[in-house]
């Protein structure tokens, strides 16, 4: 099974900051990596698919990159609605594992 | 309107069974998934069913849970048997945006979730 590891597990940032979250796979998953945003009590929302493709309707301040085993999600200028928990998920092979999550909190 | 609505959650004793339903509207069922989130924990993938009806399961539910679908009712199911305390979670159904593979392009439509509490 493929293990997904995110870092950091949490971070504090201010509105307007540039934020980068990292996700590592235990083996190569090519570009089969998706990113989700989750607010408490709400359903997850797809942000990025196939490592770097922006899901329709998602603001362009979100971007993703990486391939193989290392991936990043970047928020170029943090907005108030971006304070949430972010998860990566590999879709290379089942079980379709998620990373442990990165909570982005207000500084 | 593309929508998923889960139902069937509740409080159940350990060892008992429960069946979750997920009614889809606005699209035809393709590959579908169940994902859960235990209290204070992260997202955990539970099960998937492909467009061709191949099913896949996470290690923690394999042999106890069964995913199925009724295309005539546009409904996805999750039969959960031999429930344990650590199955307590909010369960989400989600649509696979891919027509090939599993989640190649992510899970793009999610339900609001249904809560399952396993407790004596």
Short mmCIF file of C-alpha atoms in Angstrom, two decimals:
data_model
loop_
_atom_site.label_atom_id
_atom_site.label_comp_id
_atom_site.label_asym_id
_atom_site.label_seq_id
_atom_site.Cartn_x
_atom_site.Cartn_y
_atom_site.Cartn_z
CA UNK A 1 0.00 0.00 0.00
CA UNK A 2 1.12 3.56 -0.74
CA UNK A 3 1.58 5.81 2.29
CA UNK A 4 1.08 9.57 1.95
CA UNK A 5 2.83 11.96 4.32
CA UNK A 6 2.09 15.67 4.55
CA UNK A 7 4.13 18.41 6.13
CA UNK A 8 3.69 20.44 8.11
CA UNK A 9 0.72 19.03 10.04
CA UNK A 10 -0.30 22.57 10.87
CA UNK A 11 0.84 26.10 10.19
CA UNK A 12 -0.09 29.63 11.18
CA UNK A 13 -0.19 32.32 8.55
CA UNK A 14 -1.63 35.75 7.89
CA UNK A 15 -3.92 36.98 5.16
CA UNK A 16 -1.80 37.73 2.12
CA UNK A 17 0.94 35.23 2.98
CA UNK A 18 2.28 32.69 0.52
CA UNK A 19 1.75 29.17 1.87
CA UNK A 20 3.30 25.91 0.69
CA UNK A 21 2.23 22.44 1.80
CA UNK A 22 4.24 19.34 0.93
CA UNK A 23 3.03 15.80 0.32
CA UNK A 24 5.27 12.77 -0.04
CA UNK A 25 4.38 9.33 -1.41
CA UNK A 26 6.09 6.16 -0.19
CA UNK A 27 6.64 5.13 -3.83
CA UNK A 28 6.37 6.80 -7.19
CA UNK A 29 2.82 7.74 -8.11
CA UNK A 30 3.69 9.65 -11.30
CA UNK A 31 1.29 12.62 -11.30
CA UNK A 32 -1.68 10.82 -9.75
CA UNK A 33 -2.04 13.25 -6.88
CA UNK A 34 -5.09 15.28 -5.90
CA UNK A 35 -5.54 18.05 -3.34
CA UNK A 36 -8.67 18.80 -1.29
CA UNK A 37 -9.72 21.57 1.04
CA UNK A 38 -11.92 20.84 4.03
CA UNK A 39 -13.65 23.20 6.38
CA UNK A 40 -15.10 21.87 9.67
CA UNK A 41 -18.57 20.45 9.20
CA UNK A 42 -18.38 20.76 5.42
CA UNK A 43 -17.67 18.26 2.67
CA UNK A 44 -14.20 18.16 1.14
CA UNK A 45 -13.66 20.24 -1.99
CA UNK A 46 -11.42 19.22 -4.89
CA UNK A 47 -8.81 21.90 -5.59
CA UNK A 48 -6.15 20.31 -7.78
CA UNK A 49 -6.12 17.05 -9.73
CA UNK A 50 -3.34 15.18 -11.49
CA UNK A 51 -0.79 17.14 -9.45
CA UNK A 52 -1.12 20.47 -11.22
CA UNK A 53 -4.52 20.94 -12.86
CA UNK A 54 -6.84 23.46 -11.26
CA UNK A 55 -10.37 22.18 -10.74
CA UNK A 56 -13.03 24.30 -12.41
CA UNK A 57 -14.14 27.19 -10.24
CA UNK A 58 -11.13 27.11 -7.92
CA UNK A 59 -9.31 30.45 -7.58
CA UNK A 60 -6.01 30.78 -9.43
CA UNK A 61 -4.13 31.56 -6.22
CA UNK A 62 -4.08 27.78 -5.70
CA UNK A 63 -1.47 25.81 -7.61
CA UNK A 64 0.07 22.37 -7.46
CA UNK A 65 3.28 20.82 -8.69
CA UNK A 66 5.38 17.69 -8.46
CA UNK A 67 5.67 14.18 -9.78
CA UNK A 68 7.04 10.86 -8.63
CA UNK A 69 7.13 11.02 -4.85
CA UNK A 70 7.14 14.72 -3.97
CA UNK A 71 4.33 17.23 -4.43
CA UNK A 72 3.44 20.73 -3.29
CA UNK A 73 0.30 22.79 -2.94
CA UNK A 74 0.86 26.52 -2.96
CA UNK A 75 -1.54 29.30 -2.04
CA UNK A 76 -0.02 32.47 -3.46
CA UNK A 77 -1.88 34.98 -1.30
CA UNK A 78 -3.86 33.53 1.59
CA UNK A 79 -7.46 34.74 1.87
CA UNK A 80 -9.75 34.52 4.93
CA UNK A 81 -11.76 31.69 3.36
CA UNK A 82 -8.59 29.63 2.87
CA UNK A 83 -8.19 28.87 6.55
CA UNK A 84 -9.01 25.17 6.46
CA UNK A 85 -7.40 21.74 6.42
CA UNK A 86 -5.78 20.51 3.21
CA UNK A 87 -5.38 16.87 2.19
CA UNK A 88 -3.47 15.19 -0.59
CA UNK A 89 -4.69 11.89 -2.05
CA UNK A 90 -2.95 9.48 -4.36
CA UNK A 91 -4.97 7.95 -7.18
CA UNK A 92 -2.18 5.80 -8.60
CA UNK A 93 -3.51 2.54 -7.15
CA UNK A 94 -6.02 1.37 -4.54
CA UNK A 95 -6.18 1.79 -1.60
CA UNK A 96 -6.56 5.47 -2.53
CA UNK A 97 -4.79 6.84 0.52
CA UNK A 98 -4.98 10.36 1.88
CA UNK A 99 -2.26 12.29 3.62
CA UNK A 100 -2.75 13.15 7.27
CA UNK A 101 -3.80 16.71 6.53
CA UNK A 102 -2.35 20.19 7.03
CA UNK A 103 -4.36 22.63 9.10
CA UNK A 104 -3.87 26.25 8.04
CA UNK A 105 -4.67 28.54 10.94
CA UNK A 106 -4.84 32.29 11.35
CA UNK A 107 -1.76 33.87 12.87
CA UNK B 1 -28.33 20.06 -10.49
CA UNK B 2 -25.49 17.66 -9.72
CA UNK B 3 -25.97 16.45 -6.16
CA UNK B 4 -25.28 13.59 -3.78
CA UNK B 5 -27.37 13.01 -0.68
CA UNK B 6 -26.36 10.44 1.91
CA UNK B 7 -28.71 8.79 4.38
CA UNK B 8 -28.84 5.84 6.74
CA UNK B 9 -26.49 6.97 9.47
CA UNK B 10 -27.31 6.62 13.14
CA UNK B 11 -26.29 5.10 16.44
CA UNK B 12 -25.61 1.35 16.41
CA UNK B 13 -24.14 -1.12 18.85
CA UNK B 14 -20.80 -2.80 18.21
CA UNK B 15 -21.17 -5.95 16.14
CA UNK B 16 -24.36 -4.78 14.45
CA UNK B 17 -24.95 -3.74 10.85
CA UNK B 18 -25.98 -0.57 9.05
CA UNK B 19 -26.54 0.32 5.39
CA UNK B 20 -25.76 3.77 4.07
CA UNK B 21 -27.33 5.11 0.90
CA UNK B 22 -26.20 7.89 -1.41
CA UNK B 23 -28.75 9.22 -3.88
CA UNK B 24 -27.31 10.87 -6.97
CA UNK B 25 -29.06 13.42 -9.13
CA UNK B 26 -28.06 15.38 -12.18
CA UNK B 27 -25.64 12.78 -13.55
CA UNK B 28 -25.30 9.06 -14.32
CA UNK B 29 -23.41 6.96 -11.79
CA UNK B 30 -19.89 6.12 -12.89
CA UNK B 31 -17.10 5.23 -10.50
CA UNK B 32 -18.04 6.18 -6.96
CA UNK B 33 -16.39 6.30 -3.56
CA UNK B 34 -17.01 6.34 0.16
CA UNK B 35 -14.69 8.39 2.38
CA UNK B 36 -14.99 8.85 6.13
CA UNK B 37 -13.70 11.17 8.82
CA UNK B 38 -13.59 10.01 12.43
CA UNK B 39 -13.94 12.66 15.14
CA UNK B 40 -10.77 14.73 15.34
CA UNK B 41 -9.10 12.71 12.59
CA UNK B 42 -8.28 13.12 8.93
CA UNK B 43 -9.96 11.80 5.82
CA UNK B 44 -9.86 8.05 5.27
CA UNK B 45 -10.74 6.39 1.98
CA UNK B 46 -13.16 3.53 2.66
CA UNK B 47 -14.25 1.92 -0.60
CA UNK B 48 -14.70 2.45 -4.31
CA UNK B 49 -16.72 0.88 -7.07
CA UNK B 50 -15.58 1.32 -10.62
CA UNK B 51 -17.71 2.03 -13.67
CA UNK B 52 -17.35 -1.68 -14.49
CA UNK B 53 -18.48 -2.66 -10.95
CA UNK B 54 -15.10 -3.73 -9.62
CA UNK B 55 -14.93 -2.94 -5.91
CA UNK B 56 -12.01 -1.93 -3.76
CA UNK B 57 -11.70 -1.56 0.01
CA UNK B 58 -9.47 -0.05 2.63
CA UNK B 59 -7.69 -2.53 4.89
CA UNK B 60 -9.65 -1.45 7.96
CA UNK B 61 -13.03 -2.37 6.41
CA UNK B 62 -12.14 -5.21 4.06
CA UNK B 63 -14.31 -8.25 4.71
CA UNK B 64 -16.83 -6.22 6.75
CA UNK B 65 -18.09 -3.51 4.35
CA UNK B 66 -19.57 -3.94 0.88
CA UNK B 67 -20.01 -1.19 -1.67
CA UNK B 68 -22.70 -1.58 -4.32
CA UNK B 69 -24.86 0.44 -6.65
CA UNK B 70 -28.30 0.41 -8.21
CA UNK B 71 -28.04 2.36 -11.44
CA UNK B 72 -31.83 2.21 -11.97
CA UNK B 73 -32.23 4.14 -8.71
CA UNK B 74 -29.07 6.25 -9.17
CA UNK B 75 -28.07 5.14 -5.71
CA UNK B 76 -24.80 4.03 -4.14
CA UNK B 77 -24.77 1.87 -1.03
CA UNK B 78 -22.38 0.92 1.72
CA UNK B 79 -23.34 -2.17 3.69
CA UNK B 80 -21.45 -2.12 6.96
CA UNK B 81 -21.35 -5.33 9.01
CA UNK B 82 -19.67 -6.22 12.29
CA UNK B 83 -19.33 -2.56 13.18
CA UNK B 84 -16.65 -1.51 15.64
CA UNK B 85 -16.22 1.56 17.82
CA UNK B 86 -13.52 2.85 15.50
CA UNK B 87 -15.97 2.90 12.59
CA UNK B 88 -17.55 5.95 14.23
CA UNK B 89 -17.24 8.73 11.66
CA UNK B 90 -18.95 11.01 9.20
CA UNK B 91 -19.30 9.05 5.97
CA UNK B 92 -19.20 10.89 2.65
CA UNK B 93 -20.01 9.56 -0.79
CA UNK B 94 -18.15 11.16 -3.66
CA UNK B 95 -18.23 11.11 -7.43
CA UNK B 96 -15.19 10.13 -9.41
CA UNK B 97 -14.59 12.78 -12.05
CA UNK B 98 -12.70 10.27 -14.21
CA UNK B 99 -14.25 7.96 -16.78
CA UNK B 100 -11.13 5.79 -16.60
CA UNK B 101 -9.12 4.52 -13.68
CA UNK B 102 -10.02 5.43 -10.13
CA UNK B 103 -9.93 9.07 -9.08
CA UNK B 104 -7.37 9.92 -11.78
CA UNK B 105 -8.87 13.39 -11.91
CA UNK B 106 -10.05 13.51 -8.30
CA UNK B 107 -13.38 13.28 -6.52
CA UNK B 108 -15.29 16.30 -7.71
CA UNK B 109 -18.76 16.06 -6.16
CA UNK B 110 -19.37 15.19 -2.51
CA UNK B 111 -22.41 14.65 -0.38
CA UNK B 112 -22.98 16.46 2.89
CA UNK B 113 -22.11 13.37 4.92
CA UNK B 114 -24.01 11.07 7.25
CA UNK B 115 -22.89 10.34 10.80
CA UNK B 116 -22.39 6.81 12.08
CA UNK B 117 -21.86 6.32 15.80
CA UNK B 118 -20.92 2.87 17.05
CA UNK B 119 -21.47 2.65 20.77
CA UNK B 120 -22.92 0.32 23.35
#
